[in-house]
XYZ file of C-alpha atoms in Angstrom:
193
model
C -25.738 -31.447 15.157
C -22.062 -32.358 14.836
C -22.445 -35.555 16.833
C -25.089 -37.059 14.489
C -23.149 -36.953 11.221
C -20.969 -39.786 9.960
C -17.169 -39.415 10.303
C -16.781 -39.226 6.499
C -19.291 -36.390 6.089
C -17.985 -32.926 7.043
C -20.201 -30.243 8.458
C -21.879 -28.284 5.689
C -21.228 -24.600 5.475
C -23.967 -22.428 4.120
C -23.291 -20.255 1.120
C -20.375 -22.243 -0.302
C -22.210 -23.671 -3.296
C -21.394 -27.252 -2.207
C -23.951 -29.859 -1.241
C -23.888 -33.509 -0.341
C -25.880 -36.035 -2.335
C -27.823 -38.974 -0.990
C -24.783 -41.170 -1.736
C -22.703 -39.115 0.677
C -25.273 -39.525 3.433
C -24.983 -43.278 2.881
C -21.224 -43.117 3.462
C -19.967 -42.618 -0.121
C -17.987 -39.432 -0.798
C -19.515 -37.702 -3.800
C -19.293 -33.991 -3.270
C -21.315 -32.178 -5.898
C -19.831 -28.794 -6.549
C -21.844 -26.522 -8.781
C -18.696 -24.525 -9.652
C -16.624 -27.328 -11.161
C -17.252 -28.992 -14.545
C -18.184 -32.627 -14.752
C -15.241 -34.983 -15.143
C -16.783 -36.802 -18.112
C -16.895 -33.504 -20.004
C -13.235 -32.918 -19.177
C -12.302 -36.308 -20.582
C -14.027 -35.573 -23.888
C -12.529 -32.131 -24.374
C -9.265 -31.868 -26.241
C -6.617 -29.215 -25.734
C -6.719 -26.812 -28.647
C -3.367 -26.091 -30.218
C -3.730 -22.398 -30.967
C -0.233 -21.808 -32.317
C 1.053 -24.687 -34.414
C 4.569 -23.406 -35.134
C 6.795 -20.349 -34.868
C 9.493 -19.650 -37.485
C 12.125 -16.990 -38.082
C 13.452 -16.986 -41.629
C 15.841 -14.715 -43.537
C 15.273 -13.409 -47.082
C 17.342 -16.237 -48.542
C 14.863 -18.735 -47.084
C 17.164 -20.039 -44.347
C 15.373 -20.936 -41.131
C 16.989 -19.261 -38.124
C 14.484 -20.379 -35.480
C 11.765 -22.999 -35.501
C 9.506 -24.150 -32.697
C 6.669 -26.633 -33.253
C 3.841 -27.016 -30.748
C 2.488 -30.226 -32.210
C 4.304 -33.282 -33.516
C 5.430 -33.023 -37.133
C 7.923 -35.464 -38.651
C 11.289 -34.042 -39.716
C 10.700 -34.626 -43.455
C 7.297 -32.957 -43.258
C 8.786 -30.051 -41.288
C 11.331 -29.446 -44.029
C 8.654 -29.504 -46.731
C 6.293 -27.365 -44.664
C 8.965 -24.767 -43.953
C 9.950 -24.599 -47.627
C 6.334 -24.062 -48.728
C 5.589 -21.544 -45.985
C 8.743 -19.568 -46.714
C 7.982 -19.575 -50.442
C 4.450 -18.290 -49.775
C 5.613 -15.485 -47.476
C 8.643 -14.371 -49.493
C 6.668 -14.203 -52.739
C 4.165 -11.690 -51.346
C 4.587 -7.950 -51.788
C 4.562 -5.461 -48.910
C 1.144 -4.214 -50.051
C -0.498 -7.591 -49.444
C -2.089 -8.707 -46.191
C 0.093 -10.461 -43.594
C -2.473 -13.239 -43.079
C -2.516 -16.220 -45.443
C -4.969 -19.123 -45.545
C -2.745 -22.165 -45.989
C -3.970 -25.772 -46.049
C -5.750 -26.437 -42.738
C -4.335 -23.450 -40.856
C -3.482 -19.768 -41.215
C -0.117 -18.085 -41.512
C 0.560 -14.771 -39.808
C 3.861 -13.147 -40.690
C 5.780 -9.930 -40.227
C 8.967 -8.704 -41.840
C 11.716 -6.992 -39.853
C 14.638 -5.877 -42.055
C 15.995 -9.127 -43.519
C 14.033 -11.447 -41.203
C 10.515 -12.821 -41.500
C 8.699 -14.077 -38.416
C 6.023 -16.586 -39.454
C 3.482 -18.149 -37.104
C 1.129 -20.965 -38.080
C -2.183 -20.872 -36.216
C -5.462 -22.752 -36.298
C -8.656 -21.152 -37.537
C -9.921 -20.279 -34.045
C -6.979 -18.036 -33.147
C -7.197 -14.268 -33.476
C -4.846 -13.141 -36.261
C -4.369 -9.639 -34.850
C -3.412 -11.013 -31.441
C -0.752 -13.205 -33.061
C 0.387 -10.272 -35.214
C 0.920 -8.273 -32.014
C 2.610 -11.276 -30.364
C 5.170 -11.283 -33.187
C 5.841 -7.591 -32.663
C 6.115 -8.041 -28.892
C 8.535 -10.952 -29.412
C 10.785 -8.815 -31.613
C 10.612 -5.921 -29.121
C 11.677 -8.263 -26.305
C 14.574 -9.514 -28.439
C 15.497 -5.922 -29.231
C 15.448 -4.983 -25.546
C 17.567 -7.975 -24.512
C 20.143 -7.768 -27.314
C 19.921 -3.950 -27.712
C 19.218 -3.719 -31.445
C 18.818 -7.385 -32.313
C 20.259 -8.709 -35.566
C 20.229 -12.009 -37.389
C 23.682 -12.802 -35.959
C 22.376 -12.307 -32.398
C 19.697 -14.890 -33.091
C 22.140 -17.347 -34.686
C 24.758 -17.153 -31.919
C 22.334 -16.924 -28.987
C 19.691 -19.395 -30.098
C 19.306 -20.796 -26.576
C 18.433 -17.313 -25.252
C 15.940 -16.752 -28.060
C 14.265 -20.076 -27.258
C 14.029 -19.112 -23.581
C 12.337 -15.843 -24.533
C 9.898 -17.657 -26.824
C 9.185 -20.296 -24.183
C 8.397 -17.579 -21.653
C 5.852 -16.108 -24.075
C 4.235 -19.227 -25.575
C 3.535 -22.481 -23.756
C 2.061 -25.507 -25.559
C 0.816 -23.304 -28.372
C -0.933 -20.786 -26.124
C 0.197 -17.253 -25.368
C 0.959 -17.076 -21.648
C 2.998 -13.899 -21.133
C 3.364 -10.547 -22.880
C 4.981 -8.394 -20.182
C 8.564 -7.679 -21.290
C 10.001 -7.446 -17.783
C 8.522 -10.805 -16.741
C 9.683 -12.432 -19.961
C 13.260 -11.239 -19.500
C 13.469 -11.944 -15.743
C 14.748 -15.566 -16.079
C 17.379 -14.502 -18.626
C 18.618 -11.689 -16.435
C 18.986 -14.144 -13.545
C 20.943 -16.523 -15.817
C 23.182 -13.655 -16.903
C 23.878 -12.659 -13.290
C 24.729 -16.252 -12.375
C 27.037 -16.561 -15.394
C 28.876 -13.351 -14.445
C 29.540 -14.444 -10.844
C-alpha cells in the first residue's frame, strides 16, 4: 500500500529490473539495479587509448598534420615522428601496411606524395583503422574537391576539425561523411554571411 512505505522509498514497479535492498527499507537509499555495473569496477577500469596518434607526412619526411591522443613530450614526439616516418618511407609498395613498432602498431597508407600514419595499440583492429584512413582522405577530398598537400597546409584548422569529428580521445566516433562535414559547412555559411 502506498501509505505504508517510507517517504524515501518509491513505489516499486514490476518488471523494471530494479529492487530495493534491506538498507533501503531501513531508510538508506541503495537502489540495486541489475542493469548497471558496480561502481567499484568502474573505478578500476581504465580508458583504453585505441588510437595513439595520427600523422600526415610527405615523401620528404615533413609532418603536415599530427594529432596525439595521449601525452607525449615534445622531444619524444620529434624522435617518434622521425622514426615512424623512416620506417614507413623505407618500405616498398609490395610490403604490408601494418608494422609492429615498439609497444604499438603502425597502420599507414600512401596517397600520391602523402603518407597517413596511425599509431594504435595491440587491441585495435588494423583493417578498421586502414579503412578509417581511407575514409578520412575521402572526406578531405569531398570537402576540398581533389585535396592536395597545399590544401592541408593552408587549411590545417579545417583538417583538424574533420579529424576531430571522426576520432575522439583515440576512439573512432563517426564515419558518415555528411555528418563529419556538417559543422564545417555551417562554419563556411557563417563566414560567407
